[in-house]
CSV table of C-alpha atoms and ligand atoms in Angstrom, one decimal:
chain,number,residue,atom,x,y,z
A,129,UNK,CA,0.1,0.2,0.0
A,130,UNK,CA,1.0,3.5,-0.6
A,131,UNK,CA,3.1,5.6,1.9
A,132,UNK,CA,1.9,9.0,3.3
A,133,UNK,CA,4.8,10.5,1.4
A,134,UNK,CA,4.1,8.7,-1.5
A,135,UNK,CA,0.3,9.6,-2.0
A,136,UNK,CA,1.2,13.2,-1.5
A,137,UNK,CA,3.9,13.4,-3.9
A,138,UNK,CA,1.4,11.6,-6.6
A,139,UNK,CA,-1.2,14.1,-5.5
A,140,UNK,CA,0.9,16.9,-6.1
A,141,UNK,CA,1.9,16.0,-9.5
A,142,UNK,CA,-1.6,17.1,-10.6
A,143,UNK,CA,-2.0,20.6,-9.3
A,144,UNK,CA,-4.6,22.7,-10.7
A,145,UNK,CA,-3.2,25.3,-13.2
A,146,UNK,CA,-5.0,28.5,-11.8
A,147,UNK,CA,-4.6,31.6,-13.4
A,148,UNK,CA,-3.9,35.3,-11.9
A,149,UNK,CA,-6.5,37.7,-11.0
A,150,UNK,CA,-6.5,40.9,-9.6
A,151,UNK,CA,-8.6,41.3,-6.2
A,152,UNK,CA,-9.3,44.6,-4.3
A,153,UNK,CA,-6.9,44.8,-1.1
A,154,UNK,CA,-9.8,44.4,1.1
A,155,UNK,CA,-10.7,40.9,-0.2
A,156,UNK,CA,-7.0,39.6,-0.4
A,157,UNK,CA,-6.3,38.0,3.0
A,158,UNK,CA,-5.7,34.3,2.7
A,159,UNK,CA,-5.1,34.7,-1.0
A,160,UNK,CA,-1.5,33.9,-2.8
A,161,UNK,CA,0.6,36.7,-4.1
A,162,UNK,CA,1.2,36.1,-8.1
A,163,UNK,CA,3.5,39.4,-8.1
A,164,UNK,CA,6.6,40.3,-6.5
A,165,UNK,CA,6.1,43.4,-4.2
A,166,UNK,CA,8.9,45.8,-3.9
A,167,UNK,CA,9.5,48.7,-1.5
A,168,UNK,CA,8.3,51.9,-3.6
A,169,UNK,CA,10.1,53.8,-1.0
A,170,UNK,CA,12.6,53.7,2.0
A,171,UNK,CA,11.1,52.0,5.3
A,172,UNK,CA,10.8,54.6,6.9
A,173,UNK,CA,10.5,56.9,4.1
A,174,UNK,CA,12.1,59.7,6.3
A,175,UNK,CA,13.8,60.1,9.7
A,176,UNK,CA,10.8,59.5,11.7
A,177,UNK,CA,10.3,60.9,15.3
A,178,UNK,CA,9.3,58.1,17.6
A,179,UNK,CA,8.4,60.1,20.8
A,180,UNK,CA,6.6,63.1,21.7
A,181,UNK,CA,9.2,65.9,22.9
A,182,UNK,CA,11.7,68.2,21.6
A,183,UNK,CA,14.3,67.9,18.7
A,184,UNK,CA,17.8,69.1,19.5
A,185,UNK,CA,21.2,68.9,17.8
A,186,UNK,CA,23.1,66.3,20.0
A,187,UNK,CA,26.2,68.5,19.6
A,188,UNK,CA,25.0,71.4,21.7
A,189,UNK,CA,24.0,69.0,24.4
A,190,UNK,CA,27.5,67.3,24.3
A,191,UNK,CA,29.0,70.9,24.9
A,192,UNK,CA,27.0,71.1,28.0
A,193,UNK,CA,24.1,73.1,26.9
A,194,UNK,CA,20.9,72.2,28.9
A,195,UNK,CA,18.3,74.9,28.0
A,196,UNK,CA,16.8,75.3,24.7
A,197,UNK,CA,14.4,78.1,23.4
A,198,UNK,CA,11.8,76.5,21.6
A,199,UNK,CA,11.0,77.8,18.2
A,200,UNK,CA,8.3,76.1,16.9
A,201,UNK,CA,6.7,72.7,16.4
A,202,UNK,CA,6.8,70.1,14.1
A,203,UNK,CA,3.7,68.1,13.9
A,204,UNK,CA,3.2,64.6,12.1
A,205,UNK,CA,1.8,65.3,8.5
A,206,UNK,CA,3.7,68.7,8.2
A,207,UNK,CA,6.4,69.2,5.6
A,208,UNK,CA,10.0,69.5,7.1
A,209,UNK,CA,11.0,72.2,9.1
A,210,UNK,CA,14.6,73.5,9.4
A,211,UNK,CA,16.5,74.2,12.6
A,212,UNK,CA,18.9,76.9,11.8
A,213,UNK,CA,20.5,77.5,15.1
A,214,UNK,CA,21.8,74.5,17.1
A,215,UNK,CA,21.1,76.4,20.3
A,216,UNK,CA,17.5,76.3,20.0
A,217,UNK,CA,15.1,73.5,19.5
A,218,UNK,CA,11.7,72.4,18.0
A,219,UNK,CA,8.9,70.4,19.5
A,220,UNK,CA,8.3,67.2,17.8
A,221,UNK,CA,5.1,64.8,17.7
A,222,UNK,CA,5.6,61.3,17.1
A,223,UNK,CA,5.3,60.2,13.3
A,224,UNK,CA,6.7,63.6,12.3
A,225,UNK,CA,9.6,64.2,10.0
A,226,UNK,CA,12.9,64.8,12.3
A,227,UNK,CA,13.7,68.5,11.5
A,228,UNK,CA,16.4,69.3,9.2
A,229,UNK,CA,19.3,70.6,11.5
A,230,UNK,CA,18.4,68.1,14.6
A,231,UNK,CA,19.3,64.5,15.3
A,232,UNK,CA,18.1,63.7,18.5
A,233,UNK,CA,14.6,63.6,20.1
A,234,UNK,CA,14.2,63.9,24.0
A,235,UNK,CA,10.8,63.2,25.5
A,236,UNK,CA,8.3,65.4,27.3
A,237,UNK,CA,8.8,63.2,30.7
A,238,UNK,CA,12.7,64.1,30.4
A,239,UNK,CA,12.1,67.9,30.0
A,240,UNK,CA,10.5,70.6,31.6
A,241,UNK,CA,8.8,73.6,29.7
A,242,UNK,CA,8.5,77.3,30.8
A,243,UNK,CA,8.1,80.3,29.2
A,244,UNK,CA,8.8,78.8,25.7
A,245,UNK,CA,12.2,77.2,26.9
A,246,UNK,CA,12.8,73.5,27.3
A,247,UNK,CA,14.9,72.4,30.1
A,248,UNK,CA,16.5,68.7,29.8
A,249,UNK,CA,16.2,67.2,33.2
A,250,UNK,CA,18.3,64.1,32.6
A,251,UNK,CA,22.1,63.8,32.4
A,252,UNK,CA,22.4,60.9,29.9
A,253,UNK,CA,21.2,61.2,26.3
A,254,UNK,CA,22.1,59.3,23.2
A,255,UNK,CA,22.7,60.9,19.9
A,256,UNK,CA,20.3,59.8,17.6
A,257,UNK,CA,17.7,58.6,20.3
A,258,UNK,CA,13.9,58.4,19.5
A,259,UNK,CA,14.9,58.6,15.7
A,260,UNK,CA,13.7,55.6,13.4
A,261,UNK,CA,16.1,56.5,10.8
A,262,UNK,CA,15.2,56.4,7.0
A,263,UNK,CA,15.8,53.1,5.4
A,264,UNK,CA,16.7,51.3,8.4
A,265,UNK,CA,14.0,48.7,8.0
A,266,UNK,CA,14.1,48.1,4.1
A,267,UNK,CA,15.4,50.2,1.4
A,268,UNK,CA,13.2,51.5,-1.7
A,269,UNK,CA,13.2,48.8,-4.4
A,270,UNK,CA,14.0,45.8,-2.1
A,271,UNK,CA,11.9,43.0,-2.3
A,272,UNK,CA,9.3,42.8,0.3
A,273,UNK,CA,6.9,39.9,-0.6
A,274,UNK,CA,7.8,37.5,-3.4
A,275,UNK,CA,5.2,36.1,-5.6
A,276,UNK,CA,4.1,32.9,-3.8
A,277,UNK,CA,3.3,34.7,-0.5
A,278,UNK,CA,0.3,33.5,1.4
A,279,UNK,CA,-1.3,36.9,2.6
A,280,UNK,CA,-1.8,37.5,6.2
A,281,UNK,CA,-3.1,40.5,7.9
A,282,UNK,CA,0.4,41.5,8.5
A,283,UNK,CA,1.1,41.3,4.6
A,284,UNK,CA,-2.0,43.2,3.8
A,285,UNK,CA,-0.6,46.0,5.8
A,286,UNK,CA,2.7,46.2,3.9
A,287,UNK,CA,0.7,46.3,0.6
A,288,UNK,CA,-1.5,49.1,1.9
A,289,UNK,CA,1.8,50.8,2.4
A,290,UNK,CA,3.4,50.5,-0.7
A,291,UNK,CA,0.3,51.7,-2.4
A,292,UNK,CA,-1.6,48.4,-3.7
A,293,UNK,CA,-5.3,48.9,-3.8
A,294,UNK,CA,-5.7,45.9,-5.8
A,295,UNK,CA,-3.2,42.9,-5.9
A,296,UNK,CA,-2.3,39.9,-8.5
A,297,UNK,CA,-3.5,36.8,-7.0
A,298,UNK,CA,-4.1,33.2,-7.8
A,299,UNK,CA,-7.4,32.7,-9.1
A,300,UNK,CA,-9.5,30.2,-6.9
A,301,UNK,CA,-10.6,27.0,-8.2
A,302,UNK,CA,-14.2,26.0,-8.6
A,303,UNK,CA,-14.8,23.6,-5.7
A,304,UNK,CA,-17.9,21.2,-5.1
A,305,UNK,CA,-18.0,19.8,-1.9
A,306,UNK,CA,-20.2,16.5,-2.0
A,307,UNK,CA,-21.4,14.5,1.0
A,308,UNK,CA,-22.7,11.0,0.3
A,309,UNK,CA,-25.0,8.5,2.3
A,310,UNK,CA,-28.5,7.6,3.0
A,311,UNK,CA,-28.0,8.2,6.8
A,312,UNK,CA,-27.5,11.9,6.4
A,313,UNK,CA,-29.8,14.6,7.1
A,314,UNK,CA,-29.5,18.7,6.6
A,315,UNK,CA,-28.2,20.8,9.6
A,316,UNK,CA,-31.6,22.3,9.9
A,317,UNK,CA,-33.6,18.9,10.1
A,318,UNK,CA,-34.2,16.5,13.2
A,319,UNK,CA,-32.7,12.9,12.4
A,320,UNK,CA,-34.7,9.7,12.9
A,321,UNK,CA,-33.0,7.2,15.3
A,322,UNK,CA,-31.1,5.8,12.3
A,323,UNK,CA,-29.9,9.1,11.0
A,324,UNK,CA,-27.3,11.7,11.7
A,325,UNK,CA,-26.5,15.1,10.4
A,326,UNK,CA,-23.7,15.4,7.8
A,327,UNK,CA,-21.1,17.7,9.4
A,328,UNK,CA,-17.9,16.6,7.0
A,329,UNK,CA,-19.0,19.2,4.1
A,330,UNK,CA,-19.3,21.8,6.6
A,331,UNK,CA,-16.1,21.1,8.2
A,332,UNK,CA,-14.3,21.2,4.8
A,333,UNK,CA,-16.3,24.6,3.8
A,334,UNK,CA,-14.8,26.0,6.7
A,335,UNK,CA,-11.2,25.1,6.0
A,336,UNK,CA,-11.7,26.4,2.6
A,337,UNK,CA,-12.9,29.8,3.5
A,338,UNK,CA,-9.7,30.6,5.3
A,339,UNK,CA,-8.1,30.4,1.7
A,340,UNK,CA,-10.9,32.8,0.4
A,341,UNK,CA,-12.6,29.9,-1.4
A,342,UNK,CA,-16.7,29.7,-1.5
A,343,UNK,CA,-17.0,26.1,-2.6
A,344,UNK,CA,-20.7,24.8,-3.1
A,345,UNK,CA,-22.4,22.3,-1.1
A,346,UNK,CA,-23.9,19.2,-2.3
A,347,UNK,CA,-25.3,15.8,-1.3
A,348,UNK,CA,-25.9,12.7,-3.3
A,349,UNK,CA,-27.8,9.4,-2.0
A,350,UNK,CA,-26.2,5.8,-2.0
A,351,UNK,CA,-27.7,5.2,-5.7
A,352,UNK,CA,-25.4,4.5,-8.4
A,353,UNK,CA,-27.3,5.9,-10.9
A,354,UNK,CA,-28.4,9.1,-9.0
A,355,UNK,CA,-24.7,9.4,-8.1
A,356,UNK,CA,-23.5,9.2,-11.6
A,357,UNK,CA,-26.2,11.8,-13.0
A,358,UNK,CA,-25.5,14.2,-10.1
A,359,UNK,CA,-21.5,13.9,-10.3
A,360,UNK,CA,-21.3,14.2,-14.1
A,361,UNK,CA,-23.2,17.5,-13.7
A,362,UNK,CA,-20.9,18.5,-11.1
A,363,UNK,CA,-17.9,17.5,-12.7
A,364,UNK,CA,-18.8,19.8,-15.8
A,365,UNK,CA,-19.0,23.0,-13.4
A,366,UNK,CA,-15.9,22.5,-11.1
A,367,UNK,CA,-12.2,22.3,-11.2
A,368,UNK,CA,-12.1,20.2,-8.1
A,369,UNK,CA,-14.5,17.8,-6.6
A,370,UNK,CA,-14.2,16.7,-2.9
A,371,UNK,CA,-16.4,13.8,-1.6
A,372,UNK,CA,-17.3,12.5,1.5
A,373,UNK,CA,-17.9,8.8,2.1
A,374,UNK,CA,-18.5,5.9,-0.2
A,375,UNK,CA,-14.9,4.9,-0.7
A,376,UNK,CA,-14.7,1.8,1.4
A,377,UNK,CA,-15.7,-1.7,1.2
A,378,UNK,CA,-19.2,-1.7,1.7
A,379,UNK,CA,-22.1,-2.4,-0.7
A,380,UNK,CA,-23.0,0.9,-1.1
A,381,UNK,CA,-19.6,2.6,-1.5
A,382,UNK,CA,-20.1,3.6,-5.0
A,383,UNK,CA,-17.7,6.3,-5.3
A,384,UNK,CA,-14.8,4.7,-7.0
A,385,UNK,CA,-17.0,2.7,-9.8
A,386,UNK,CA,-18.9,6.2,-10.3
A,387,UNK,CA,-15.7,7.8,-11.0
A,388,UNK,CA,-14.6,5.0,-13.4
A,389,UNK,CA,-18.0,5.2,-15.4
A,390,UNK,CA,-17.5,9.1,-15.6
A,391,UNK,CA,-14.2,8.9,-17.0
A,392,UNK,CA,-12.3,9.9,-13.8
A,393,UNK,CA,-9.0,8.0,-13.8
A,394,UNK,CA,-8.2,6.2,-10.2
A,395,UNK,CA,-4.7,7.6,-9.5
A,396,UNK,CA,-4.5,5.7,-6.1
A,397,UNK,CA,-6.9,3.9,-3.3
A,398,UNK,CA,-5.8,3.3,0.0
A,399,UNK,CA,-2.7,4.9,1.9
A,400,UNK,CA,-1.0,2.8,4.6
A,401,UNK,CA,-2.3,5.2,7.4
A,402,UNK,CA,-4.6,5.3,10.2
A,403,UNK,CA,-7.1,7.2,9.9
A,404,UNK,CA,-8.0,7.8,6.5
A,405,UNK,CA,-6.6,4.4,4.9
A,406,UNK,CA,-9.5,4.5,2.2
A,407,UNK,CA,-8.5,8.0,0.4
A,408,UNK,CA,-9.6,7.6,-3.3
A,409,UNK,CA,-7.8,10.1,-5.6
A,410,UNK,CA,-8.6,10.4,-9.5
A,411,UNK,CA,-8.0,12.7,-12.2
A,412,UNK,CA,-9.7,13.6,-15.5
A,413,UNK,CA,-7.6,14.1,-18.9
A,414,UNK,CA,-9.1,17.5,-18.9
A,415,UNK,CA,-7.1,18.0,-15.6
A,416,UNK,CA,-10.2,17.9,-13.1
A,417,UNK,CA,-9.1,16.2,-9.8
A,418,UNK,CA,-11.3,14.2,-7.4
A,419,UNK,CA,-10.5,13.6,-3.8
A,420,UNK,CA,-12.9,10.8,-2.2
A,421,UNK,CA,-12.2,11.3,1.3
A,422,UNK,CA,-13.4,8.5,3.6
A,423,UNK,CA,-16.5,9.4,5.7
A,424,UNK,CA,-15.4,8.9,9.0
A,425,UNK,CA,-15.2,12.4,10.3
A,426,UNK,CA,-11.8,12.3,11.8
A,427,UNK,CA,-10.4,10.5,8.8
A,428,UNK,CA,-11.9,13.3,6.7
A,429,UNK,CA,-10.1,16.1,8.8
A,430,UNK,CA,-6.9,14.2,8.8
A,431,UNK,CA,-7.0,14.2,4.9
A,432,UNK,CA,-7.8,17.7,4.6
A,433,UNK,CA,-4.7,18.8,6.7
A,434,UNK,CA,-2.4,15.7,5.4
A,435,UNK,CA,-3.2,16.0,1.3
A,436,UNK,CA,-6.3,18.3,0.4
A,437,UNK,CA,-4.7,21.8,1.7
A,438,UNK,CA,-1.3,21.0,0.6
A,439,UNK,CA,-2.6,20.3,-2.8
A,440,UNK,CA,-4.5,23.7,-2.7
A,441,UNK,CA,-1.5,25.7,-1.5
A,442,UNK,CA,0.5,24.1,-4.6
A,443,UNK,CA,-2.1,24.7,-6.8
A,444,UNK,CA,-2.1,28.1,-5.8
A,445,UNK,CA,1.7,28.5,-5.7
A,446,UNK,CA,2.5,28.6,-1.9
A,447,UNK,CA,4.5,26.4,0.1
A,448,UNK,CA,2.5,24.3,2.5
A,449,UNK,CA,3.5,25.3,6.4
A,450,UNK,CA,3.9,21.7,7.5
A,451,UNK,CA,6.9,22.0,9.1
A,452,UNK,CA,6.2,22.0,13.2
A,453,UNK,CA,7.3,19.7,15.5
A,454,UNK,CA,5.9,18.6,18.9
A,455,UNK,CA,7.5,16.1,21.7
A,456,UNK,CA,5.3,13.2,22.7
A,457,UNK,CA,4.1,13.4,26.2
A,458,UNK,CA,3.6,9.9,27.0
A,459,UNK,CA,4.6,6.6,25.3
A,460,UNK,CA,2.5,5.0,22.8
A,461,UNK,CA,2.3,1.5,21.0
A,462,UNK,CA,0.9,1.4,17.6
A,463,UNK,CA,1.6,-1.9,16.0
A,464,UNK,CA,0.2,-2.0,12.5
A,465,UNK,CA,2.4,-1.2,9.7
A,466,UNK,CA,0.4,2.1,9.0
A,467,UNK,CA,1.5,5.7,9.9
A,468,UNK,CA,-0.7,6.7,12.6
A,469,UNK,CA,-2.1,10.2,13.0
A,470,UNK,CA,-2.9,10.4,16.8
A,471,UNK,CA,-5.2,13.2,18.1
A,472,UNK,CA,-3.1,15.5,20.5
A,473,UNK,CA,-3.6,18.3,22.9
A,474,UNK,CA,-0.4,20.5,22.7
A,475,UNK,CA,0.7,22.0,25.8
A,476,UNK,CA,3.4,24.7,25.9
A,477,UNK,CA,6.6,24.2,28.1
A,478,UNK,CA,8.4,27.0,29.8
A,479,UNK,CA,11.6,25.8,27.5
A,480,UNK,CA,9.5,26.7,24.5
A,481,UNK,CA,9.0,23.4,23.5
A,482,UNK,CA,5.4,22.1,23.0
A,483,UNK,CA,4.5,18.9,24.5
A,484,UNK,CA,1.7,16.6,22.6
A,485,UNK,CA,-0.8,14.7,25.1
A,486,UNK,CA,-2.4,11.7,23.2
A,487,UNK,CA,-6.2,12.1,22.9
A,488,UNK,CA,-6.8,8.6,21.1
A,489,UNK,CA,-10.5,9.1,21.4
A,490,UNK,CA,-12.7,5.8,20.3
A,491,UNK,CA,-11.6,6.0,16.7
A,492,UNK,CA,-12.1,7.6,13.5
A,493,UNK,CA,-15.8,8.3,14.2
A,494,UNK,CA,-15.2,10.4,17.2
A,495,UNK,CA,-15.1,13.9,15.9
A,496,UNK,CA,-16.2,15.1,19.3
A,497,UNK,CA,-12.6,14.2,20.5
A,498,UNK,CA,-11.2,16.8,17.8
A,499,UNK,CA,-12.9,19.5,20.2
A,500,UNK,CA,-10.2,18.9,22.8
A,501,UNK,CA,-7.5,18.3,20.5
A,502,UNK,CA,-5.1,20.7,18.5
A,503,UNK,CA,-3.9,18.5,15.8
A,504,UNK,CA,-2.6,15.1,14.7
A,505,UNK,CA,0.8,14.0,15.6
A,506,UNK,CA,2.3,12.1,12.8
A,507,UNK,CA,3.9,8.6,14.1
A,508,UNK,CA,5.7,6.8,11.3
A,509,UNK,CA,4.6,3.3,9.7
A,510,UNK,CA,8.0,2.0,10.5
A,511,UNK,CA,7.8,2.4,14.1
A,512,UNK,CA,5.5,0.6,16.8
A,513,UNK,CA,6.7,1.9,20.3
A,514,UNK,CA,7.0,5.7,20.5
A,515,UNK,CA,8.7,6.9,23.7
A,516,UNK,CA,7.7,10.1,25.7
A,517,UNK,CA,10.2,12.8,24.7
A,518,UNK,CA,10.5,11.8,21.1
A,519,UNK,CA,9.9,14.7,18.7
A,520,UNK,CA,7.3,14.2,15.4
A,521,UNK,CA,5.8,16.2,12.9
A,522,UNK,CA,2.4,17.8,13.9
A,523,UNK,CA,-0.6,18.9,11.7
A,524,UNK,CA,-2.2,21.5,13.8
A,525,UNK,CA,-5.7,22.6,13.1
A,526,UNK,CA,-6.4,26.3,12.0
B,676,LIG,N1,-14.8,-4.1,5.3
B,676,LIG,C1,-14.2,-2.9,5.4
B,676,LIG,N2,-14.9,-1.7,6.2
B,676,LIG,C2,-14.7,-0.7,6.4
B,676,LIG,C3,-13.1,-0.3,5.9
B,676,LIG,C4,-12.2,-1.6,5.5
B,676,LIG,O1,-11.2,-1.5,4.9
B,676,LIG,N3,-12.9,-2.8,5.3
B,676,LIG,N4,-12.4,0.8,6.0
B,676,LIG,C5,-13.3,1.3,7.3
B,676,LIG,C6,-12.6,2.6,7.3
B,676,LIG,S1,-10.9,2.9,7.7
B,676,LIG,C7,-13.2,3.9,6.9
B,676,LIG,S2,-12.3,5.4,7.3
B,676,LIG,C8,-14.7,4.0,6.6
B,676,LIG,C9,-14.7,4.4,5.5
B,676,LIG,O2,-16.0,4.9,5.0
B,676,LIG,P1,-16.4,5.3,3.5
B,676,LIG,O3,-15.9,6.4,3.1
B,676,LIG,O4,-17.1,4.4,2.8
B,676,LIG,O5,-17.5,6.2,4.3
B,676,LIG,P2,-19.1,5.7,4.4
B,676,LIG,O6,-19.3,4.3,4.6
B,676,LIG,O7,-20.0,6.8,3.5
B,676,LIG,O8,-19.2,6.4,6.2
B,676,LIG,C10,-18.2,6.1,7.2
B,676,LIG,C11,-19.0,6.8,8.5
B,676,LIG,O9,-18.8,8.2,8.1
B,676,LIG,C12,-20.0,8.8,8.4
B,676,LIG,N5,-20.4,10.0,7.6
B,676,LIG,C13,-20.2,9.9,6.0
B,676,LIG,N6,-20.3,11.0,5.7
B,676,LIG,C14,-20.3,11.7,6.8
B,676,LIG,C15,-20.7,13.2,6.6
B,676,LIG,N7,-20.8,14.1,5.6
B,676,LIG,N8,-20.8,13.7,8.0
B,676,LIG,C16,-20.5,13.0,9.0
B,676,LIG,N9,-20.7,11.7,9.1
B,676,LIG,C17,-20.4,11.1,8.0
B,676,LIG,C18,-21.1,7.8,8.2
B,676,LIG,O10,-22.2,8.0,8.8
B,676,LIG,C19,-20.4,6.4,8.6
B,676,LIG,O11,-20.5,6.6,9.8
B,676,LIG,O12,-15.1,2.7,6.3
B,676,LIG,C20,-14.7,1.5,7.1
B,676,LIG,N10,-15.1,0.5,6.8
B,677,MOO,O1,-9.1,4.5,8.6
B,677,MOO,MO1,-10.7,4.8,8.7
B,677,MOO,O2,-10.2,6.5,8.0
B,677,MOO,O3,-10.0,4.7,10.5
B,677,MOO,O4,-12.0,5.0,9.9
B,678,MG,MG1,-18.5,2.7,3.3
C-alpha cells in the first residue's frame, strides 16, 4: 500500500493550473500573491520621530547646553522644518519628520518647559535617540513579498503602505463539496434514530473559507445511478470535487466505480495510514481532480490537513506550512504497519517546546474528540513503540 509521502507526492503531480486575477486589497487576505512586491520608498521613508518631545542637535547637549528656546512645532503630517541655530529646539510629535538641523529627540517626560524654553532634566542622552532612521527597515526597490506569499493581515498592511489598492493573486479553483450517504440529513433537520446530520462538508467548507474559497455544498444519495448523474453535472462545472464517504468496502460505497464510469482515472486508492486508509484520488484527462475522502469524520479531517490543503496551496503557488514539531508526552504503542495520525492536545512548556498529549479517542468516528485536540501527531509507519520525549511532525488545526 502507498505510503503517506508517496501519496502526497503523487497528488502534487496533478496540481490545478490556476490563472492570475486582480482583487481589491480588502478581499486579499488568505490569497496567494502572483506578483513580486517591492518597496516603493525607503522604510521608513524619512527620519521618523518616535516620541513626543523636543528635537535638538546632539552637539549642543554634548557641549554642556541644557536649556533650549523652542522656536516651533513639527507635527506629524507637516512638511519638513529646519532648525538653523543649534542652540534652539523644535517640539516634535511621534510620526513627524525629524526637522532638518536636528538629530536627537528627548521625550516630554525628560524635560521641563517654561516660558517657551525647554530644560533637559536628565544627564544622559544618546546621540540619535528616539529617531527611526530612514531606510533602516527596508530600502526603496527591495523585494518585500515574493510571488507565492500567502497573505496574512501583516502582509496586507505592507501592501497598503506601498500603494496597492488591488493586488494580483492566484485565481481560486471552482470546488464542489459532496457528501454521500442515505443516513445523512441536513443541519436544519431532525434526524430519525438511524440518521445523523452531515458534518464533514461543513468542516471542509470552513477550511476552504480560510483560503478565500467559497465552495458549493452538495449531497448525493447512496444510489449508483443518481450518483452518476449528479456527479456528471457537478464535474462539468468544477475544477475540483471533494467527496466525503462511499470509498470503502461496503455495498453502498459507489464512489470509485462511479468515478470510473465518468472517466475519472483512479491515481490511487488506499494509503498505509490510520485514520483515512480508504482515501481515493483521481483525475480526468482535462486536468480535473477528485478527492474521495473517507466518510468517518476524523479521517476526513486528517486527509484535509495532510493532503487536500497542501494540494490547494501548491495549486495556488505557495508552500505548505507543515514543518512544525511537537514532543510526545507519554509513550504510545501502535503495531500496524501504518502511519498513525494521533489526535493530540498541545501543551506549551516553559523551555519553549510543545508537549503533545495523546487523545486517542474512540476511533475515526469520534469527531467530538477533536474539540479537545489541537492537531494530529504523525507517528511513522516503520515504528511501533513511541517513547515519551520523542519529537514528531504535528499537523495543527487552523
Ligand atoms: N470491510 C471494511 N470496512 C471498512 C473499511 C475496510 O477497509 N474494510 N474501512 C473502514 C474505514 S478505515 C473507514 S474510514 C470507513 C470509510 O468509509 P466510507 O468512506 O465508505 O464512508 P461511509 O461508509 O459513507 O461512511 C463512514 C462513516 O462516516 C459517516 N459519514 C459519512 N459522511 C459523513 C458526513 N458528511 N458527515 C458526518 N459523518 C459522515 C457515516 O455515517 C459512517 O458512519 O469505512 C470503514 N469500513
Ligand atoms: O481508517 Mo478509517 O479512516 O479509521 O475510519
Ligand atoms: Mg462505506
